[in-house]
XYZ file of C-alpha atoms in Angstrom:
483
model
C -118.836 -159.071 -39.585
C -116.393 -156.800 -41.261
C -113.610 -158.490 -43.130
C -110.957 -156.736 -41.063
C -112.432 -157.789 -37.717
C -113.952 -155.601 -35.059
C -113.175 -151.871 -35.347
C -113.046 -151.592 -31.552
C -113.435 -153.654 -28.418
C -116.493 -155.907 -28.644
C -119.525 -154.997 -26.489
C -121.833 -157.801 -25.429
C -124.966 -157.778 -23.281
C -124.717 -160.272 -20.446
C -128.387 -161.198 -20.858
C -127.628 -162.343 -24.428
C -124.922 -164.728 -23.167
C -127.200 -166.655 -20.810
C -127.827 -170.063 -22.415
C -131.266 -171.606 -22.678
C -132.676 -175.011 -23.560
C -133.047 -175.958 -27.190
C -131.441 -174.355 -30.224
C -129.361 -171.208 -29.666
C -131.055 -167.932 -30.509
C -129.638 -165.565 -33.109
C -128.786 -163.051 -30.383
C -126.866 -165.735 -28.465
C -124.846 -166.784 -31.521
C -124.095 -163.176 -32.436
C -123.026 -162.349 -28.868
C -120.806 -165.433 -28.629
C -119.194 -164.581 -31.961
C -118.578 -160.958 -30.939
C -117.132 -161.993 -27.581
C -114.832 -164.584 -29.159
C -113.581 -162.283 -31.886
C -112.938 -159.506 -29.377
C -110.894 -161.954 -27.303
C -108.962 -163.024 -30.386
C -108.332 -159.488 -31.607
C -108.013 -157.470 -28.387
C -107.682 -160.141 -25.648
C -110.604 -158.437 -23.888
C -114.241 -157.454 -24.313
C -116.808 -155.223 -22.614
C -119.724 -156.853 -20.808
C -122.914 -154.870 -20.342
C -124.784 -155.834 -17.174
C -128.522 -155.154 -16.855
C -129.308 -151.558 -15.883
C -130.567 -152.799 -12.521
C -127.008 -153.914 -11.628
C -125.503 -150.466 -12.250
C -126.309 -149.112 -8.750
C -124.665 -152.143 -7.105
C -121.460 -151.689 -9.104
C -121.376 -147.968 -8.360
C -122.087 -148.370 -4.631
C -119.313 -150.953 -4.260
C -116.817 -148.592 -5.884
C -117.979 -145.807 -3.545
C -117.582 -148.146 -0.593
C -114.062 -149.030 -1.749
C -113.156 -145.342 -1.940
C -114.357 -144.787 1.632
C -112.589 -147.925 2.909
C -109.159 -147.043 1.535
C -109.498 -143.364 2.358
C -109.634 -144.177 6.077
C -106.566 -146.467 5.905
C -103.238 -145.258 7.370
C -100.896 -143.578 4.900
C -98.495 -146.507 5.005
C -99.283 -150.136 5.915
C -97.761 -152.079 8.769
C -94.941 -154.484 7.955
C -97.174 -157.562 8.340
C -99.549 -156.216 5.691
C -96.948 -155.888 2.966
C -97.691 -158.255 0.108
C -94.895 -160.825 -0.341
C -96.147 -162.305 -3.644
C -95.879 -165.831 -2.277
C -97.218 -168.092 -5.024
C -97.964 -170.798 -2.469
C -100.646 -168.522 -1.019
C -102.472 -168.041 -4.313
C -105.767 -169.460 -2.996
C -105.487 -168.280 0.609
C -105.292 -164.507 0.446
C -107.998 -162.661 2.333
C -108.338 -159.242 3.913
C -106.167 -156.169 3.404
C -102.634 -156.146 2.082
C -100.452 -153.666 0.211
C -97.744 -153.753 -2.425
C -95.656 -150.559 -2.172
C -93.684 -151.416 -5.322
C -96.871 -151.341 -7.373
C -98.336 -148.502 -5.273
C -101.402 -150.665 -4.868
C -103.639 -151.621 -1.942
C -106.018 -154.565 -2.083
C -108.783 -156.100 -0.040
C -109.365 -159.734 -1.057
C -112.724 -161.341 -0.358
C -113.235 -165.111 -0.498
C -116.492 -166.641 0.748
C -115.893 -169.261 3.390
C -112.697 -167.712 4.732
C -112.633 -165.368 7.715
C -109.419 -163.312 7.848
C -107.647 -162.842 11.143
C -106.800 -159.210 11.652
C -103.403 -158.382 13.216
C -103.788 -157.615 16.897
C -107.373 -158.913 16.806
C -108.546 -155.427 15.868
C -112.041 -155.071 14.466
C -112.154 -153.806 10.906
C -115.160 -153.270 8.658
C -114.536 -154.424 5.062
C -115.918 -152.600 2.030
C -119.683 -152.990 1.806
C -121.576 -155.121 -0.712
C -118.875 -157.744 -1.289
C -121.247 -160.697 -0.953
C -123.643 -159.315 -3.560
C -120.991 -158.206 -6.035
C -119.146 -161.553 -5.679
C -122.349 -163.397 -6.613
C -123.058 -161.053 -9.536
C -119.586 -161.235 -11.095
C -119.205 -164.948 -10.332
C -122.394 -165.818 -12.213
C -121.388 -163.554 -15.104
C -117.924 -165.134 -15.397
C -119.440 -168.629 -15.583
C -121.832 -167.547 -18.333
C -118.900 -166.042 -20.238
C -116.889 -169.249 -19.798
C -119.796 -171.307 -21.139
C -120.092 -168.965 -24.135
C -116.438 -169.550 -25.034
C -117.018 -173.300 -24.602
C -119.939 -173.116 -27.024
C -117.811 -171.274 -29.554
C -115.112 -173.955 -29.302
C -117.763 -176.658 -29.814
C -117.186 -178.141 -26.353
C -119.953 -179.821 -24.408
C -122.087 -177.784 -22.011
C -120.306 -176.545 -18.872
C -117.075 -178.458 -19.592
C -115.163 -176.798 -16.753
C -117.561 -177.787 -13.971
C -115.098 -180.268 -12.477
C -112.451 -177.593 -11.908
C -114.816 -174.932 -10.530
C -116.146 -174.388 -7.007
C -119.480 -175.878 -6.030
C -122.478 -173.552 -6.340
C -123.259 -172.911 -3.570
C -120.167 -173.805 -1.549
C -120.457 -176.865 0.675
C -119.887 -176.749 4.418
C -116.289 -175.865 5.343
C -115.374 -175.114 1.724
C -113.411 -171.986 0.842
C -113.796 -170.252 -2.490
C -110.935 -170.569 -4.955
C -112.233 -167.561 -6.861
C -111.544 -164.161 -5.360
C -113.007 -160.659 -5.471
C -110.271 -158.041 -5.125
C -111.166 -154.463 -4.219
C -108.172 -152.412 -5.342
C -106.868 -148.899 -4.855
C -104.119 -147.703 -7.184
C -101.897 -144.726 -6.366
C -103.703 -143.244 -3.373
C -101.885 -139.900 -2.902
C -101.469 -140.403 0.841
C -100.009 -143.864 0.254
C -96.226 -143.420 0.419
C -94.158 -145.358 -2.065
C -93.270 -143.234 -5.069
C -89.626 -144.121 -4.687
C -90.443 -147.596 -5.946
C -91.845 -146.391 -9.265
C -90.656 -145.328 -12.627
C -92.151 -141.877 -13.276
C -92.166 -140.351 -16.733
C -93.488 -136.996 -17.859
C -95.262 -136.773 -21.179
C -94.836 -133.834 -23.539
C -98.030 -132.217 -22.337
C -96.767 -132.278 -18.773
C -99.092 -135.068 -17.673
C -97.574 -137.437 -15.138
C -97.833 -141.135 -15.951
C -96.932 -144.002 -13.632
C -95.908 -147.479 -14.688
C -94.711 -149.884 -11.995
C -91.293 -151.501 -12.272
C -93.000 -154.709 -13.436
C -95.487 -152.922 -15.655
C -97.471 -155.814 -17.090
C -98.678 -159.219 -16.037
C -101.120 -162.022 -16.830
C -103.834 -163.261 -14.477
C -103.735 -166.983 -13.735
C -107.519 -167.120 -13.714
C -109.906 -168.733 -16.160
C -111.747 -165.435 -16.649
C -111.303 -162.012 -15.001
C -113.878 -159.210 -14.812
C -112.737 -155.694 -13.901
C -114.880 -152.646 -13.122
C -113.052 -149.358 -12.401
C -114.055 -145.800 -11.588
C -111.342 -144.250 -13.797
C -109.710 -145.220 -17.059
C -106.267 -146.787 -16.853
C -106.427 -150.500 -17.778
C -104.406 -151.312 -20.891
C -104.390 -154.700 -22.663
C -102.022 -155.749 -25.442
C -103.829 -156.679 -28.653
C -102.774 -159.266 -31.248
C -100.665 -156.625 -33.050
C -98.647 -156.079 -29.865
C -100.151 -152.614 -29.286
C -101.398 -151.458 -25.886
C -105.109 -150.626 -25.989
C -106.986 -148.653 -23.323
C -109.982 -150.912 -22.629
C -111.884 -149.024 -19.907
C -111.799 -145.522 -21.352
C -115.530 -145.228 -22.066
C -117.253 -147.681 -19.732
C -120.875 -147.054 -18.893
C -122.185 -147.330 -15.318
C -123.212 -150.963 -15.832
C -120.271 -152.044 -18.000
C -117.114 -153.928 -17.082
C -114.078 -155.363 -18.886
C -113.635 -159.134 -19.177
C -110.513 -160.962 -20.339
C -109.194 -164.563 -20.315
C -106.397 -165.770 -18.060
C -103.636 -168.364 -18.057
C -105.783 -171.196 -16.697
C -108.143 -170.908 -19.686
C -105.148 -170.775 -22.030
C -103.918 -174.060 -20.539
C -107.340 -175.753 -20.462
C -108.037 -174.870 -24.120
C -104.608 -176.018 -25.356
C -103.593 -172.462 -26.220
C -106.639 -171.676 -28.373
C -107.643 -168.776 -26.110
C -104.766 -166.398 -25.471
C -104.477 -164.818 -22.007
C -104.587 -161.041 -21.695
C -101.337 -159.240 -21.018
C -102.383 -156.118 -19.135
C -101.055 -153.193 -17.123
C -102.460 -150.258 -15.155
C -101.607 -146.632 -15.884
C -102.303 -143.779 -13.465
C -102.605 -140.364 -15.122
C -102.745 -136.820 -13.794
C -101.634 -137.627 -10.258
C -101.681 -134.023 -8.959
C -105.395 -133.792 -9.794
C -106.200 -137.244 -8.459
C -107.573 -136.713 -4.954
C -108.293 -140.323 -4.064
C -106.562 -142.664 -6.515
C -108.055 -145.171 -8.907
C -110.450 -147.799 -7.548
C -111.479 -151.057 -9.153
C -113.337 -154.292 -8.514
C -111.598 -157.334 -9.970
C -113.262 -160.754 -9.898
C -111.083 -163.725 -10.860
C -112.777 -167.048 -11.626
C -110.154 -169.532 -10.452
C -109.956 -173.329 -10.761
C -110.028 -175.416 -7.585
C -106.621 -176.219 -6.132
C -107.405 -179.954 -5.816
C -108.189 -180.382 -9.527
C -106.200 -180.606 -12.760
C -106.199 -178.613 -15.975
C -106.680 -181.040 -18.849
C -107.278 -180.593 -22.555
C -109.411 -183.728 -22.867
C -112.496 -181.665 -23.749
C -110.633 -179.928 -26.566
C -109.427 -183.257 -27.882
C -112.912 -184.744 -27.691
C -114.233 -181.808 -29.723
C -111.758 -182.543 -32.519
C -109.217 -179.813 -31.822
C -105.529 -180.494 -32.291
C -103.618 -180.522 -28.994
C -99.889 -179.861 -29.067
C -97.421 -181.866 -27.035
C -96.974 -179.168 -24.385
C -100.667 -179.465 -23.464
C -100.948 -183.263 -23.578
C -100.464 -184.039 -19.893
C -102.883 -182.762 -17.245
C -101.340 -180.274 -14.814
C -102.414 -180.131 -11.151
C -103.866 -176.680 -10.548
C -101.747 -176.075 -7.462
C -98.563 -176.788 -9.433
C -99.737 -174.615 -12.319
C -100.405 -171.658 -10.038
C -96.978 -171.869 -8.417
C -95.079 -171.983 -11.684
C -93.655 -168.964 -13.417
C -94.956 -168.403 -16.939
C -92.736 -166.167 -19.092
C -95.094 -164.009 -21.116
C -92.907 -164.015 -24.226
C -93.503 -167.779 -24.580
C -97.284 -167.687 -24.196
C -98.500 -165.940 -27.311
C -98.726 -167.045 -30.900
C -100.124 -164.019 -32.693
C -98.379 -164.060 -36.042
C -101.648 -163.570 -37.899
C -105.282 -162.877 -37.208
C -108.014 -164.269 -39.395
C -111.403 -162.604 -39.341
C -114.196 -165.061 -38.730
C -117.938 -165.218 -38.337
C -120.138 -167.565 -36.381
C -121.202 -170.755 -38.225
C -124.821 -170.876 -39.307
C -125.526 -174.593 -38.919
C -129.133 -175.310 -37.967
C -128.128 -177.052 -34.758
C -125.928 -174.150 -33.670
C -122.807 -176.323 -33.702
C -119.413 -175.543 -35.170
C -119.165 -178.529 -37.519
C -118.626 -176.421 -40.687
C -115.891 -174.479 -38.917
C -114.184 -177.622 -37.672
C -114.211 -179.115 -41.166
C -112.421 -176.037 -42.453
C -109.835 -176.433 -39.700
C -109.228 -180.073 -40.507
C -108.822 -179.376 -44.222
C -106.558 -176.399 -43.674
C -103.357 -177.127 -45.567
C -101.333 -175.097 -43.075
C -102.119 -177.629 -40.315
C -99.482 -180.309 -40.830
C -100.738 -183.813 -39.935
C -98.907 -185.677 -37.223
C -97.023 -188.855 -38.230
C -99.093 -191.998 -37.544
C -96.626 -193.273 -34.941
C -96.864 -190.051 -32.965
C -100.647 -189.982 -33.228
C -100.740 -193.555 -31.947
C -98.480 -192.663 -29.010
C -100.570 -189.630 -28.059
C -103.788 -191.640 -28.273
C -102.325 -194.346 -26.016
C -101.251 -191.726 -23.483
C -104.718 -190.217 -23.516
C -106.346 -193.589 -22.815
C -103.905 -194.174 -19.968
C -104.823 -190.862 -18.371
C -108.562 -191.086 -18.929
C -109.412 -194.785 -18.755
C -106.669 -196.743 -17.018
C -106.035 -194.172 -14.323
C -109.753 -193.993 -13.579
C -109.905 -197.764 -13.086
C -106.826 -197.670 -10.849
C -108.209 -194.821 -8.766
C -111.521 -196.600 -8.203
C -109.711 -199.724 -7.026
C -107.192 -197.778 -4.940
C -104.230 -199.017 -6.994
C -101.071 -196.996 -7.471
C -99.657 -197.662 -10.917
C -95.956 -198.547 -10.936
C -94.866 -199.535 -14.423
C -92.058 -201.946 -15.228
C -89.311 -201.434 -17.746
C -89.898 -202.962 -21.162
C -86.939 -205.345 -20.888
C -87.782 -206.823 -17.487
C -91.499 -207.115 -18.237
C -90.933 -209.439 -21.201
C -90.580 -212.224 -18.648
C -93.283 -210.914 -16.277
C -96.145 -211.361 -18.749
C -95.518 -215.118 -18.868
C -95.354 -215.641 -15.092
C -98.258 -215.682 -12.629
C -96.131 -214.623 -9.659
C -94.441 -211.633 -11.272
C -94.340 -208.264 -9.422
C -96.928 -206.732 -11.757
C -99.258 -209.745 -12.092
C -101.817 -208.590 -9.519
C -101.991 -205.051 -10.896
C -102.415 -206.316 -14.473
C -105.227 -208.600 -13.366
C -107.002 -205.907 -11.319
C -107.043 -203.300 -14.072
C -107.618 -205.877 -16.849
C -104.370 -205.073 -18.622
C -104.438 -206.704 -22.078
C -102.833 -210.134 -22.278
C -99.426 -210.265 -23.911
C -98.814 -206.525 -23.549
C -95.876 -205.565 -21.294
C -96.877 -203.572 -18.215
C -94.989 -200.423 -19.185
C -96.091 -196.850 -19.804
C -97.939 -196.699 -23.169
C -95.406 -194.108 -24.325
C -92.768 -196.888 -24.287
C -94.847 -199.669 -25.837
C -94.063 -200.918 -29.342
C -96.652 -199.812 -31.898
C -98.245 -203.254 -32.129
C -98.622 -203.380 -28.355
C -100.059 -199.847 -28.351
C -102.841 -200.989 -30.683
C -103.610 -203.978 -28.441
C -103.665 -201.655 -25.453
C -106.141 -199.292 -27.159
C -108.371 -202.127 -28.382
C -108.559 -203.528 -24.848
C -109.638 -200.286 -23.177
C -111.596 -198.740 -26.038
C -113.428 -201.504 -27.941
C -113.981 -200.583 -31.547
C -111.103 -198.121 -31.509
C -109.655 -199.325 -34.827
C -113.005 -198.880 -36.533
C -113.092 -195.183 -35.700
C -109.472 -194.318 -36.480
C -107.423 -194.232 -39.651
C -106.059 -197.588 -40.680
C -102.715 -196.025 -41.646
C -101.613 -196.517 -38.021
C -99.911 -199.718 -39.052
C -97.164 -200.950 -36.713
C -95.140 -202.106 -39.720
C -95.011 -198.621 -41.294
C -94.623 -196.170 -38.424
C -93.139 -193.427 -40.550
C -95.744 -193.188 -43.303
C -97.869 -190.081 -43.033
C -101.633 -190.540 -42.687
C -104.031 -189.350 -45.336
C -106.910 -188.341 -43.089
C -105.373 -186.966 -39.942
C -107.751 -185.159 -37.655
C -104.996 -183.537 -35.652
C -104.039 -179.943 -36.246
C -101.316 -177.771 -34.823
C -103.205 -174.474 -34.907
C -102.526 -172.798 -31.586
C -104.813 -169.935 -30.801
C -108.377 -168.782 -30.962
C -107.140 -166.047 -33.248
C -106.390 -168.684 -35.918
C -109.887 -170.233 -35.839
């Protein structure tokens, strides 16, 4: 690749991103590299679907145009979007947001919307087929990013919907059919309108940019207008020259969280130009691959692959809590520099050469041994101890360090049964590993991960907690752009 990165948004054929058994092909490695660099440089990429999928994409956009054209000029009060974060995985059917001058029809398999007044309404056509097409594509894209990050195959399976959905399940992912700025849709008083020097009218909503909370989003529009902020902070028009079978893909907040900040989410906004000449508005199909509400976003896969995980990503976050939080965009991005990169050429298709360069990077300051020991103990608690407790139906209630000094010598202490059930190491107080002394932390790790000391640096001595390690494998690099 060029030393200065991609000259424009990366274009990747979807067929080249479909994994196969055995060693990765050259076309797969090149496509994964192009996709990853485009994400790092522009926070988006263009996916080229097979030519046979072009008619389906076009017919769905035509159906969307017909659907919204027959809607009333202004929605009823019960169809106004309230932006209730608690409803993030329950939206279905038609709703409108006058402040954004946007109308949406959300489709989720497994959920039948109840229309106000029990009136019969025909949704846009082709939603089942386009949902399946974009859903499969988003999973292939997610697996390609996982391959680039040297994660195991399909590492996000546990947080994704079943394929196909089981009985009575409702999809967490959603297909949104959107109409922006339909001329008959009243609501201009809620917008900021500016006139450019050439007299062209441009609309930006009051809240003119946002970040999807998805893992991956795919957007196909009939008119240009989607802007994404690149790593320089500039707004780039990403759908200005889309072909009939092309769509824009970009990462969301959930992927940012699950990859410990290595994949930055796309900050994007929609611009509507030339409103007097726009007879219908701008129509788009937006598929958002969402994690299941009853799962958690964890960085354990990143840690297992040898990536450094900062403190803010250490603890798993329940998806439902994550979706209901506010995430200030000015705190999400770390784009101080962008390093051009190319895909590693190891025979097995892995990223071992790349990871070695990361570990030896002098800019990645090693963590102190005491902190590394604490983080490792917390990881084992979350991954090993909690799993044992869950299987036995035990709710962990830790003691304080002071009171548990007496408990470990008594058979009838409040925590005796729990310690016995989960095989808590003898002589170690039953307190959260974060609060254990360093010597007790090592005993805790040796009990739940036999051979742990043989695979870790021996500078984790409890007698010298402040001495820096010589071979730390932790790294504080934050984003995919710094790979």
